[in-house]
Protein backbone atom coordinates (compact mmCIF):
# COMPACT_ATOMS: atom_id res chain seq x y z
CA UNK A 1 0.00 0.00 0.00
CA UNK A 2 1.55 3.33 -1.03
CA UNK A 3 2.17 5.87 1.72
CA UNK A 4 -0.44 8.58 2.07
CA UNK A 5 0.50 12.11 1.07
CA UNK A 6 0.57 14.89 3.65
CA UNK A 7 -2.70 16.77 3.89
CA UNK A 8 -0.97 20.12 3.49
CA UNK A 9 1.07 19.16 0.45
CA UNK A 10 1.10 21.88 -2.19
CA UNK A 11 -0.76 20.76 -5.35
CA UNK A 12 1.48 20.13 -8.30
CA UNK A 13 0.64 22.50 -11.17
CA UNK A 14 -0.22 21.04 -14.57
CA UNK A 15 2.86 20.32 -16.65
CA UNK A 16 3.71 22.75 -19.40
CA UNK A 17 3.18 21.23 -22.83
CA UNK A 18 5.55 22.00 -25.66
CA UNK A 19 2.76 21.95 -28.23
CA UNK A 20 1.61 25.52 -28.80
CA UNK A 21 -1.27 24.74 -31.18
CA UNK A 22 -3.82 22.88 -29.08
CA UNK A 23 -7.52 23.12 -28.22
CA UNK A 24 -7.30 25.77 -25.45
CA UNK A 25 -5.11 28.07 -27.52
CA UNK A 26 -7.34 27.55 -30.56
CA UNK A 27 -10.36 28.62 -28.47
CA UNK A 28 -8.53 31.77 -27.36
CA UNK A 29 -7.64 32.57 -30.97
CA UNK A 30 -11.23 32.03 -32.14
CA UNK A 31 -12.50 34.33 -29.39
CA UNK A 32 -10.05 37.01 -30.51
CA UNK A 33 -11.03 36.66 -34.16
CA UNK A 34 -14.65 37.30 -33.17
CA UNK A 35 -13.77 40.86 -32.17
CA UNK A 36 -13.96 42.26 -35.72
CA UNK A 37 -17.31 40.47 -36.16
CA UNK A 38 -18.62 42.09 -32.98
CA UNK A 39 -17.53 45.54 -34.16
CA UNK A 40 -19.03 44.94 -37.60
CA UNK A 41 -22.37 43.88 -36.13
CA UNK A 42 -22.45 46.90 -33.85
CA UNK A 43 -21.23 49.63 -36.17
CA UNK A 44 -21.40 48.13 -39.66
CA UNK A 45 -24.82 46.52 -39.40
CA UNK A 46 -26.17 48.62 -36.53
CA UNK A 47 -27.46 45.38 -35.02
CA UNK A 48 -27.16 45.86 -31.29
CA UNK A 49 -29.08 42.70 -30.46
CA UNK A 50 -26.74 40.46 -32.47
CA UNK A 51 -23.67 42.26 -31.14
CA UNK A 52 -24.93 41.85 -27.58
CA UNK A 53 -25.55 38.15 -28.16
CA UNK A 54 -22.06 37.62 -29.56
CA UNK A 55 -20.40 39.56 -26.76
CA UNK A 56 -22.40 37.63 -24.19
CA UNK A 57 -21.33 34.34 -25.75
CA UNK A 58 -17.68 35.42 -25.76
CA UNK A 59 -17.96 36.38 -22.11
CA UNK A 60 -19.62 33.08 -21.24
CA UNK A 61 -16.71 31.17 -22.79
CA UNK A 62 -14.18 33.13 -20.73
CA UNK A 63 -13.38 30.13 -18.52
CA UNK A 64 -13.45 27.35 -21.11
CA UNK A 65 -9.94 27.64 -22.56
CA UNK A 66 -8.27 27.81 -19.16
CA UNK A 67 -10.33 24.92 -17.80
CA UNK A 68 -9.51 22.65 -20.74
CA UNK A 69 -5.82 23.50 -20.48
CA UNK A 70 -5.72 22.52 -16.81
CA UNK A 71 -8.09 19.56 -17.03
CA UNK A 72 -6.39 17.85 -19.96
CA UNK A 73 -2.88 19.06 -19.15
CA UNK A 74 -2.50 21.23 -22.22
CA UNK A 75 -0.93 24.21 -20.48
CA UNK A 76 1.60 25.97 -22.72
CA UNK A 77 3.78 29.05 -22.37
CA UNK A 78 1.81 30.59 -25.25
CA UNK A 79 -1.47 29.83 -23.51
CA UNK A 80 -0.32 31.47 -20.29
CA UNK A 81 -0.01 34.71 -22.24
CA UNK A 82 -2.75 34.25 -24.83
CA UNK A 83 -5.60 33.44 -22.43
CA UNK A 84 -5.40 36.55 -20.22
CA UNK A 85 -4.59 38.77 -23.20
CA UNK A 86 -7.68 37.51 -25.02
CA UNK A 87 -9.84 38.02 -21.93
CA UNK A 88 -8.71 41.58 -21.27
CA UNK A 89 -8.72 42.60 -24.93
CA UNK A 90 -12.25 41.31 -25.45
CA UNK A 91 -13.42 43.07 -22.32
CA UNK A 92 -11.68 46.36 -23.12
CA UNK A 93 -12.71 46.52 -26.78
CA UNK A 94 -16.27 45.55 -25.92
CA UNK A 95 -16.55 48.19 -23.20
CA UNK A 96 -15.07 50.96 -25.36
CA UNK A 97 -17.25 50.04 -28.35
CA UNK A 98 -20.43 50.07 -26.27
CA UNK A 99 -19.38 53.40 -24.75
CA UNK A 100 -18.86 54.87 -28.23
CA UNK A 101 -22.24 53.47 -29.26
CA UNK A 102 -23.82 55.28 -26.33
CA UNK A 103 -25.58 52.19 -24.97
CA UNK A 104 -23.96 52.28 -21.53
CA UNK A 105 -24.11 55.10 -18.95
CA UNK A 106 -21.02 57.27 -19.22
CA UNK A 107 -20.23 57.16 -15.49
CA UNK A 108 -20.36 53.37 -15.47
CA UNK A 109 -18.09 52.93 -18.47
CA UNK A 110 -15.57 55.49 -17.18
CA UNK A 111 -15.43 53.79 -13.77
CA UNK A 112 -14.83 50.40 -15.40
CA UNK A 113 -12.22 51.61 -17.89
CA UNK A 114 -10.38 53.65 -15.26
CA UNK A 115 -9.99 50.54 -13.15
CA UNK A 116 -8.80 48.54 -16.17
CA UNK A 117 -6.22 51.20 -17.03
CA UNK A 118 -5.01 51.32 -13.42
CA UNK A 119 -4.60 47.55 -13.16
CA UNK A 120 -2.96 47.28 -16.59
CA UNK A 121 -0.46 50.01 -15.73
CA UNK A 122 0.34 48.42 -12.38
CA UNK A 123 0.77 45.01 -14.00
CA UNK A 124 3.21 46.34 -16.59
CA UNK A 125 5.15 48.25 -13.93
CA UNK A 126 5.44 45.21 -11.68
CA UNK A 127 6.56 43.05 -14.59
CA UNK A 128 9.23 45.60 -15.52
CA UNK A 129 10.45 45.62 -11.91
CA UNK A 130 10.75 41.83 -11.88
CA UNK A 131 7.82 40.92 -9.64
CA UNK A 132 6.56 37.36 -9.69
CA UNK A 133 3.30 36.62 -11.44
CA UNK A 134 0.14 37.51 -9.49
CA UNK A 135 -2.85 35.21 -9.80
CA UNK A 136 -6.35 36.63 -10.13
CA UNK A 137 -8.36 36.46 -6.90
CA UNK A 138 -11.90 35.09 -6.70
CA UNK A 139 -13.13 38.60 -5.91
CA UNK A 140 -11.59 39.88 -9.12
CA UNK A 141 -13.09 37.00 -11.10
CA UNK A 142 -16.52 37.66 -9.60
CA UNK A 143 -16.28 41.34 -10.46
CA UNK A 144 -15.23 40.61 -14.02
CA UNK A 145 -18.09 38.14 -14.41
CA UNK A 146 -20.60 40.74 -13.29
CA UNK A 147 -19.23 43.29 -15.74
CA UNK A 148 -19.19 40.76 -18.57
CA UNK A 149 -22.89 40.25 -17.96
CA UNK A 150 -23.63 43.96 -17.60
CA UNK A 151 -22.16 45.27 -20.86
CA UNK A 152 -24.07 42.93 -23.20
CA UNK A 153 -27.22 43.65 -21.20
CA UNK A 154 -26.74 47.41 -21.55
CA UNK A 155 -26.31 46.89 -25.28
CA UNK A 156 -29.40 44.70 -25.48
CA UNK A 157 -31.41 47.29 -23.53
CA UNK A 158 -30.64 49.84 -26.26
CA UNK A 159 -31.72 47.46 -29.03
CA UNK A 160 -35.14 46.54 -30.38
CA UNK A 161 -35.51 43.24 -28.49
CA UNK A 162 -38.82 42.81 -26.72
CA UNK A 163 -37.14 42.23 -23.34
CA UNK A 164 -34.97 45.37 -23.42
CA UNK A 165 -36.49 46.70 -20.18
CA UNK A 166 -35.56 43.46 -18.44
CA UNK A 167 -32.09 43.67 -19.97
CA UNK A 168 -31.58 47.12 -18.46
CA UNK A 169 -32.55 45.86 -15.02
CA UNK A 170 -30.20 42.88 -15.38
CA UNK A 171 -27.41 45.20 -16.49
CA UNK A 172 -27.60 47.18 -13.26
CA UNK A 173 -28.18 44.11 -11.09
CA UNK A 174 -24.99 42.52 -12.43
CA UNK A 175 -23.03 45.68 -13.15
CA UNK A 176 -23.18 47.54 -9.84
CA UNK A 177 -21.92 44.61 -7.72
CA UNK A 178 -19.40 43.79 -10.45
CA UNK A 179 -18.07 47.34 -10.40
CA UNK A 180 -17.81 47.39 -6.61
CA UNK A 181 -16.06 44.02 -6.52
CA UNK A 182 -13.66 44.98 -9.29
CA UNK A 183 -12.51 48.12 -7.46
CA UNK A 184 -12.35 46.24 -4.16
CA UNK A 185 -10.18 43.56 -5.76
CA UNK A 186 -7.90 46.27 -7.15
CA UNK A 187 -7.39 47.54 -3.60
CA UNK A 188 -6.67 44.04 -2.27
CA UNK A 189 -3.95 43.61 -4.90
CA UNK A 190 -1.80 46.31 -3.23
CA UNK A 191 -0.32 44.10 -0.46
CA UNK A 192 -0.22 41.16 -2.88
CA UNK A 193 1.74 43.27 -5.36
CA UNK A 194 4.21 44.32 -2.67
CA UNK A 195 4.81 40.69 -1.72
CA UNK A 196 5.17 39.70 -5.39
CA UNK A 197 7.72 42.45 -5.93
CA UNK A 198 9.69 41.39 -2.86
CA UNK A 199 9.62 37.74 -3.96
CA UNK A 200 10.76 38.66 -7.45
CA UNK A 201 13.66 40.71 -6.15
CA UNK A 202 14.66 37.96 -3.71
CA UNK A 203 14.62 35.37 -6.48
CA UNK A 204 16.72 37.62 -8.71
CA UNK A 205 19.26 38.21 -5.95
CA UNK A 206 19.40 34.48 -5.27
CA UNK A 207 20.14 33.78 -8.93
CA UNK A 208 22.85 36.43 -8.97
CA UNK A 209 24.38 35.02 -5.79
CA UNK A 210 24.44 31.50 -7.20
CA UNK A 211 26.30 32.53 -10.36
CA UNK A 212 29.96 31.48 -10.33
PDB file of C-alpha atoms in Angstrom:
ATOM      1  CA  UNK A   1       0.000   0.000   0.000  1.00  0.00           C
ATOM      2  CA  UNK A   2       1.550   3.332  -1.030  1.00  0.00           C
ATOM      3  CA  UNK A   3       2.175   5.865   1.716  1.00  0.00           C
ATOM      4  CA  UNK A   4      -0.438   8.581   2.066  1.00  0.00           C
ATOM      5  CA  UNK A   5       0.504  12.106   1.065  1.00  0.00           C
ATOM      6  CA  UNK A   6       0.574  14.892   3.646  1.00  0.00           C
ATOM      7  CA  UNK A   7      -2.705  16.773   3.892  1.00  0.00           C
ATOM      8  CA  UNK A   8      -0.969  20.122   3.494  1.00  0.00           C
ATOM      9  CA  UNK A   9       1.066  19.160   0.453  1.00  0.00           C
ATOM     10  CA  UNK A  10       1.100  21.882  -2.185  1.00  0.00           C
ATOM     11  CA  UNK A  11      -0.758  20.757  -5.352  1.00  0.00           C
ATOM     12  CA  UNK A  12       1.480  20.127  -8.305  1.00  0.00           C
ATOM     13  CA  UNK A  13       0.637  22.498 -11.170  1.00  0.00           C
ATOM     14  CA  UNK A  14      -0.221  21.042 -14.567  1.00  0.00           C
ATOM     15  CA  UNK A  15       2.858  20.322 -16.646  1.00  0.00           C
ATOM     16  CA  UNK A  16       3.713  22.745 -19.402  1.00  0.00           C
ATOM     17  CA  UNK A  17       3.182  21.232 -22.826  1.00  0.00           C
ATOM     18  CA  UNK A  18       5.547  22.004 -25.658  1.00  0.00           C
ATOM     19  CA  UNK A  19       2.761  21.953 -28.230  1.00  0.00           C
ATOM     20  CA  UNK A  20       1.611  25.525 -28.799  1.00  0.00           C
ATOM     21  CA  UNK A  21      -1.271  24.740 -31.180  1.00  0.00           C
ATOM     22  CA  UNK A  22      -3.820  22.882 -29.080  1.00  0.00           C
ATOM     23  CA  UNK A  23      -7.519  23.118 -28.223  1.00  0.00           C
ATOM     24  CA  UNK A  24      -7.300  25.773 -25.447  1.00  0.00           C
ATOM     25  CA  UNK A  25      -5.106  28.065 -27.522  1.00  0.00           C
ATOM     26  CA  UNK A  26      -7.343  27.549 -30.557  1.00  0.00           C
ATOM     27  CA  UNK A  27     -10.360  28.619 -28.472  1.00  0.00           C
ATOM     28  CA  UNK A  28      -8.533  31.767 -27.359  1.00  0.00           C
ATOM     29  CA  UNK A  29      -7.639  32.573 -30.969  1.00  0.00           C
ATOM     30  CA  UNK A  30     -11.229  32.025 -32.137  1.00  0.00           C
ATOM     31  CA  UNK A  31     -12.495  34.328 -29.386  1.00  0.00           C
ATOM     32  CA  UNK A  32     -10.054  37.014 -30.511  1.00  0.00           C
ATOM     33  CA  UNK A  33     -11.034  36.656 -34.164  1.00  0.00           C
ATOM     34  CA  UNK A  34     -14.654  37.300 -33.174  1.00  0.00           C
ATOM     35  CA  UNK A  35     -13.775  40.862 -32.165  1.00  0.00           C
ATOM     36  CA  UNK A  36     -13.964  42.256 -35.725  1.00  0.00           C
ATOM     37  CA  UNK A  37     -17.305  40.467 -36.155  1.00  0.00           C
ATOM     38  CA  UNK A  38     -18.625  42.093 -32.985  1.00  0.00           C
ATOM     39  CA  UNK A  39     -17.528  45.544 -34.164  1.00  0.00           C
ATOM     40  CA  UNK A  40     -19.029  44.943 -37.605  1.00  0.00           C
ATOM     41  CA  UNK A  41     -22.368  43.876 -36.131  1.00  0.00           C
ATOM     42  CA  UNK A  42     -22.454  46.900 -33.846  1.00  0.00           C
ATOM     43  CA  UNK A  43     -21.225  49.634 -36.173  1.00  0.00           C
ATOM     44  CA  UNK A  44     -21.398  48.133 -39.658  1.00  0.00           C
ATOM     45  CA  UNK A  45     -24.824  46.522 -39.401  1.00  0.00           C
ATOM     46  CA  UNK A  46     -26.174  48.619 -36.527  1.00  0.00           C
ATOM     47  CA  UNK A  47     -27.461  45.377 -35.020  1.00  0.00           C
ATOM     48  CA  UNK A  48     -27.158  45.859 -31.287  1.00  0.00           C
ATOM     49  CA  UNK A  49     -29.083  42.699 -30.461  1.00  0.00           C
ATOM     50  CA  UNK A  50     -26.740  40.458 -32.471  1.00  0.00           C
ATOM     51  CA  UNK A  51     -23.672  42.263 -31.143  1.00  0.00           C
ATOM     52  CA  UNK A  52     -24.935  41.846 -27.579  1.00  0.00           C
ATOM     53  CA  UNK A  53     -25.548  38.147 -28.161  1.00  0.00           C
ATOM     54  CA  UNK A  54     -22.064  37.618 -29.559  1.00  0.00           C
ATOM     55  CA  UNK A  55     -20.395  39.564 -26.756  1.00  0.00           C
ATOM     56  CA  UNK A  56     -22.397  37.633 -24.187  1.00  0.00           C
ATOM     57  CA  UNK A  57     -21.326  34.341 -25.752  1.00  0.00           C
ATOM     58  CA  UNK A  58     -17.683  35.421 -25.762  1.00  0.00           C
ATOM     59  CA  UNK A  59     -17.963  36.382 -22.114  1.00  0.00           C
ATOM     60  CA  UNK A  60     -19.620  33.081 -21.238  1.00  0.00           C
ATOM     61  CA  UNK A  61     -16.710  31.165 -22.793  1.00  0.00           C
ATOM     62  CA  UNK A  62     -14.178  33.130 -20.732  1.00  0.00           C
ATOM     63  CA  UNK A  63     -13.381  30.133 -18.517  1.00  0.00           C
ATOM     64  CA  UNK A  64     -13.447  27.345 -21.111  1.00  0.00           C
ATOM     65  CA  UNK A  65      -9.939  27.636 -22.558  1.00  0.00           C
ATOM     66  CA  UNK A  66      -8.266  27.806 -19.155  1.00  0.00           C
ATOM     67  CA  UNK A  67     -10.334  24.923 -17.803  1.00  0.00           C
ATOM     68  CA  UNK A  68      -9.511  22.651 -20.743  1.00  0.00           C
ATOM     69  CA  UNK A  69      -5.819  23.496 -20.481  1.00  0.00           C
ATOM     70  CA  UNK A  70      -5.720  22.516 -16.807  1.00  0.00           C
ATOM     71  CA  UNK A  71      -8.092  19.564 -17.025  1.00  0.00           C
ATOM     72  CA  UNK A  72      -6.386  17.846 -19.958  1.00  0.00           C
ATOM     73  CA  UNK A  73      -2.876  19.056 -19.147  1.00  0.00           C
ATOM     74  CA  UNK A  74      -2.504  21.228 -22.224  1.00  0.00           C
ATOM     75  CA  UNK A  75      -0.930  24.208 -20.484  1.00  0.00           C
ATOM     76  CA  UNK A  76       1.600  25.974 -22.718  1.00  0.00           C
ATOM     77  CA  UNK A  77       3.777  29.047 -22.374  1.00  0.00           C
ATOM     78  CA  UNK A  78       1.809  30.587 -25.250  1.00  0.00           C
ATOM     79  CA  UNK A  79      -1.472  29.834 -23.510  1.00  0.00           C
ATOM     80  CA  UNK A  80      -0.316  31.474 -20.287  1.00  0.00           C
ATOM     81  CA  UNK A  81      -0.006  34.712 -22.239  1.00  0.00           C
ATOM     82  CA  UNK A  82      -2.746  34.251 -24.834  1.00  0.00           C
ATOM     83  CA  UNK A  83      -5.597  33.438 -22.432  1.00  0.00           C
ATOM     84  CA  UNK A  84      -5.397  36.553 -20.215  1.00  0.00           C
ATOM     85  CA  UNK A  85      -4.589  38.771 -23.195  1.00  0.00           C
ATOM     86  CA  UNK A  86      -7.683  37.513 -25.025  1.00  0.00           C
ATOM     87  CA  UNK A  87      -9.839  38.017 -21.935  1.00  0.00           C
ATOM     88  CA  UNK A  88      -8.709  41.584 -21.267  1.00  0.00           C
ATOM     89  CA  UNK A  89      -8.718  42.601 -24.933  1.00  0.00           C
ATOM     90  CA  UNK A  90     -12.254  41.306 -25.451  1.00  0.00           C
ATOM     91  CA  UNK A  91     -13.417  43.071 -22.320  1.00  0.00           C
ATOM     92  CA  UNK A  92     -11.678  46.362 -23.116  1.00  0.00           C
ATOM     93  CA  UNK A  93     -12.709  46.521 -26.776  1.00  0.00           C
ATOM     94  CA  UNK A  94     -16.271  45.546 -25.917  1.00  0.00           C
ATOM     95  CA  UNK A  95     -16.546  48.188 -23.202  1.00  0.00           C
ATOM     96  CA  UNK A  96     -15.073  50.961 -25.359  1.00  0.00           C
ATOM     97  CA  UNK A  97     -17.251  50.035 -28.346  1.00  0.00           C
ATOM     98  CA  UNK A  98     -20.428  50.074 -26.269  1.00  0.00           C
ATOM     99  CA  UNK A  99     -19.380  53.401 -24.753  1.00  0.00           C
ATOM    100  CA  UNK A 100     -18.858  54.868 -28.230  1.00  0.00           C
ATOM    101  CA  UNK A 101     -22.236  53.468 -29.264  1.00  0.00           C
ATOM    102  CA  UNK A 102     -23.822  55.275 -26.326  1.00  0.00           C
ATOM    103  CA  UNK A 103     -25.580  52.193 -24.966  1.00  0.00           C
ATOM    104  CA  UNK A 104     -23.957  52.281 -21.532  1.00  0.00           C
ATOM    105  CA  UNK A 105     -24.114  55.097 -18.953  1.00  0.00           C
ATOM    106  CA  UNK A 106     -21.019  57.270 -19.219  1.00  0.00           C
ATOM    107  CA  UNK A 107     -20.226  57.160 -15.492  1.00  0.00           C
ATOM    108  CA  UNK A 108     -20.364  53.368 -15.470  1.00  0.00           C
ATOM    109  CA  UNK A 109     -18.086  52.927 -18.473  1.00  0.00           C
ATOM    110  CA  UNK A 110     -15.574  55.489 -17.185  1.00  0.00           C
ATOM    111  CA  UNK A 111     -15.433  53.785 -13.771  1.00  0.00           C
ATOM    112  CA  UNK A 112     -14.825  50.404 -15.400  1.00  0.00           C
ATOM    113  CA  UNK A 113     -12.221  51.611 -17.891  1.00  0.00           C
ATOM    114  CA  UNK A 114     -10.377  53.653 -15.262  1.00  0.00           C
ATOM    115  CA  UNK A 115      -9.991  50.541 -13.147  1.00  0.00           C
ATOM    116  CA  UNK A 116      -8.798  48.540 -16.165  1.00  0.00           C
ATOM    117  CA  UNK A 117      -6.215  51.197 -17.032  1.00  0.00           C
ATOM    118  CA  UNK A 118      -5.007  51.320 -13.423  1.00  0.00           C
ATOM    119  CA  UNK A 119      -4.595  47.550 -13.165  1.00  0.00           C
ATOM    120  CA  UNK A 120      -2.960  47.285 -16.588  1.00  0.00           C
ATOM    121  CA  UNK A 121      -0.465  50.011 -15.726  1.00  0.00           C
ATOM    122  CA  UNK A 122       0.340  48.417 -12.377  1.00  0.00           C
ATOM    123  CA  UNK A 123       0.772  45.009 -14.002  1.00  0.00           C
ATOM    124  CA  UNK A 124       3.213  46.337 -16.589  1.00  0.00           C
ATOM    125  CA  UNK A 125       5.148  48.247 -13.934  1.00  0.00           C
ATOM    126  CA  UNK A 126       5.443  45.209 -11.679  1.00  0.00           C
ATOM    127  CA  UNK A 127       6.565  43.047 -14.588  1.00  0.00           C
ATOM    128  CA  UNK A 128       9.228  45.601 -15.516  1.00  0.00           C
ATOM    129  CA  UNK A 129      10.452  45.616 -11.910  1.00  0.00           C
ATOM    130  CA  UNK A 130      10.754  41.831 -11.878  1.00  0.00           C
ATOM    131  CA  UNK A 131       7.816  40.921  -9.643  1.00  0.00           C
ATOM    132  CA  UNK A 132       6.561  37.362  -9.690  1.00  0.00           C
ATOM    133  CA  UNK A 133       3.295  36.619 -11.443  1.00  0.00           C
ATOM    134  CA  UNK A 134       0.137  37.515  -9.488  1.00  0.00           C
ATOM    135  CA  UNK A 135      -2.855  35.207  -9.798  1.00  0.00           C
ATOM    136  CA  UNK A 136      -6.349  36.632 -10.128  1.00  0.00           C
ATOM    137  CA  UNK A 137      -8.363  36.456  -6.903  1.00  0.00           C
ATOM    138  CA  UNK A 138     -11.896  35.087  -6.701  1.00  0.00           C
ATOM    139  CA  UNK A 139     -13.132  38.605  -5.911  1.00  0.00           C
ATOM    140  CA  UNK A 140     -11.590  39.880  -9.120  1.00  0.00           C
ATOM    141  CA  UNK A 141     -13.089  37.004 -11.096  1.00  0.00           C
ATOM    142  CA  UNK A 142     -16.521  37.657  -9.603  1.00  0.00           C
ATOM    143  CA  UNK A 143     -16.278  41.342 -10.456  1.00  0.00           C
ATOM    144  CA  UNK A 144     -15.226  40.613 -14.023  1.00  0.00           C
ATOM    145  CA  UNK A 145     -18.085  38.139 -14.415  1.00  0.00           C
ATOM    146  CA  UNK A 146     -20.605  40.745 -13.293  1.00  0.00           C
ATOM    147  CA  UNK A 147     -19.227  43.290 -15.740  1.00  0.00           C
ATOM    148  CA  UNK A 148     -19.191  40.761 -18.573  1.00  0.00           C
ATOM    149  CA  UNK A 149     -22.893  40.247 -17.963  1.00  0.00           C
ATOM    150  CA  UNK A 150     -23.626  43.957 -17.600  1.00  0.00           C
ATOM    151  CA  UNK A 151     -22.157  45.268 -20.859  1.00  0.00           C
ATOM    152  CA  UNK A 152     -24.068  42.932 -23.204  1.00  0.00           C
ATOM    153  CA  UNK A 153     -27.223  43.652 -21.198  1.00  0.00           C
ATOM    154  CA  UNK A 154     -26.740  47.414 -21.554  1.00  0.00           C
ATOM    155  CA  UNK A 155     -26.305  46.889 -25.277  1.00  0.00           C
ATOM    156  CA  UNK A 156     -29.404  44.704 -25.480  1.00  0.00           C
ATOM    157  CA  UNK A 157     -31.407  47.294 -23.527  1.00  0.00           C
ATOM    158  CA  UNK A 158     -30.643  49.837 -26.264  1.00  0.00           C
ATOM    159  CA  UNK A 159     -31.717  47.456 -29.035  1.00  0.00           C
ATOM    160  CA  UNK A 160     -35.139  46.536 -30.378  1.00  0.00           C
ATOM    161  CA  UNK A 161     -35.506  43.242 -28.489  1.00  0.00           C
ATOM    162  CA  UNK A 162     -38.824  42.806 -26.718  1.00  0.00           C
ATOM    163  CA  UNK A 163     -37.142  42.234 -23.345  1.00  0.00           C
ATOM    164  CA  UNK A 164     -34.972  45.371 -23.425  1.00  0.00           C
ATOM    165  CA  UNK A 165     -36.493  46.697 -20.183  1.00  0.00           C
ATOM    166  CA  UNK A 166     -35.561  43.457 -18.441  1.00  0.00           C
ATOM    167  CA  UNK A 167     -32.088  43.673 -19.972  1.00  0.00           C
ATOM    168  CA  UNK A 168     -31.582  47.119 -18.463  1.00  0.00           C
ATOM    169  CA  UNK A 169     -32.546  45.856 -15.015  1.00  0.00           C
ATOM    170  CA  UNK A 170     -30.203  42.876 -15.383  1.00  0.00           C
ATOM    171  CA  UNK A 171     -27.407  45.197 -16.492  1.00  0.00           C
ATOM    172  CA  UNK A 172     -27.599  47.178 -13.264  1.00  0.00           C
ATOM    173  CA  UNK A 173     -28.177  44.106 -11.093  1.00  0.00           C
ATOM    174  CA  UNK A 174     -24.988  42.521 -12.434  1.00  0.00           C
ATOM    175  CA  UNK A 175     -23.031  45.683 -13.154  1.00  0.00           C
ATOM    176  CA  UNK A 176     -23.176  47.539  -9.836  1.00  0.00           C
ATOM    177  CA  UNK A 177     -21.917  44.605  -7.721  1.00  0.00           C
ATOM    178  CA  UNK A 178     -19.401  43.790 -10.454  1.00  0.00           C
ATOM    179  CA  UNK A 179     -18.074  47.344 -10.404  1.00  0.00           C
ATOM    180  CA  UNK A 180     -17.809  47.388  -6.609  1.00  0.00           C
ATOM    181  CA  UNK A 181     -16.060  44.016  -6.518  1.00  0.00           C
ATOM    182  CA  UNK A 182     -13.655  44.983  -9.292  1.00  0.00           C
ATOM    183  CA  UNK A 183     -12.512  48.117  -7.458  1.00  0.00           C
ATOM    184  CA  UNK A 184     -12.352  46.238  -4.160  1.00  0.00           C
ATOM    185  CA  UNK A 185     -10.183  43.562  -5.759  1.00  0.00           C
ATOM    186  CA  UNK A 186      -7.901  46.270  -7.150  1.00  0.00           C
ATOM    187  CA  UNK A 187      -7.392  47.537  -3.597  1.00  0.00           C
ATOM    188  CA  UNK A 188      -6.669  44.044  -2.272  1.00  0.00           C
ATOM    189  CA  UNK A 189      -3.946  43.614  -4.897  1.00  0.00           C
ATOM    190  CA  UNK A 190      -1.804  46.309  -3.226  1.00  0.00           C
ATOM    191  CA  UNK A 191      -0.322  44.099  -0.463  1.00  0.00           C
ATOM    192  CA  UNK A 192      -0.218  41.158  -2.881  1.00  0.00           C
ATOM    193  CA  UNK A 193       1.745  43.271  -5.357  1.00  0.00           C
ATOM    194  CA  UNK A 194       4.210  44.321  -2.667  1.00  0.00           C
ATOM    195  CA  UNK A 195       4.807  40.694  -1.722  1.00  0.00           C
ATOM    196  CA  UNK A 196       5.168  39.705  -5.391  1.00  0.00           C
ATOM    197  CA  UNK A 197       7.721  42.446  -5.931  1.00  0.00           C
ATOM    198  CA  UNK A 198       9.695  41.394  -2.859  1.00  0.00           C
ATOM    199  CA  UNK A 199       9.618  37.741  -3.957  1.00  0.00           C
ATOM    200  CA  UNK A 200      10.756  38.660  -7.447  1.00  0.00           C
ATOM    201  CA  UNK A 201      13.656  40.707  -6.149  1.00  0.00           C
ATOM    202  CA  UNK A 202      14.656  37.963  -3.710  1.00  0.00           C
ATOM    203  CA  UNK A 203      14.624  35.368  -6.485  1.00  0.00           C
ATOM    204  CA  UNK A 204      16.722  37.624  -8.708  1.00  0.00           C
ATOM    205  CA  UNK A 205      19.261  38.213  -5.946  1.00  0.00           C
ATOM    206  CA  UNK A 206      19.400  34.475  -5.270  1.00  0.00           C
ATOM    207  CA  UNK A 207      20.139  33.784  -8.930  1.00  0.00           C
ATOM    208  CA  UNK A 208      22.853  36.430  -8.968  1.00  0.00           C
ATOM    209  CA  UNK A 209      24.384  35.024  -5.791  1.00  0.00           C
ATOM    210  CA  UNK A 210      24.440  31.500  -7.200  1.00  0.00           C
ATOM    211  CA  UNK A 211      26.301  32.530 -10.357  1.00  0.00           C
ATOM    212  CA  UNK A 212      29.964  31.476 -10.331  1.00  0.00           C
TER     213      UNK A 212
END
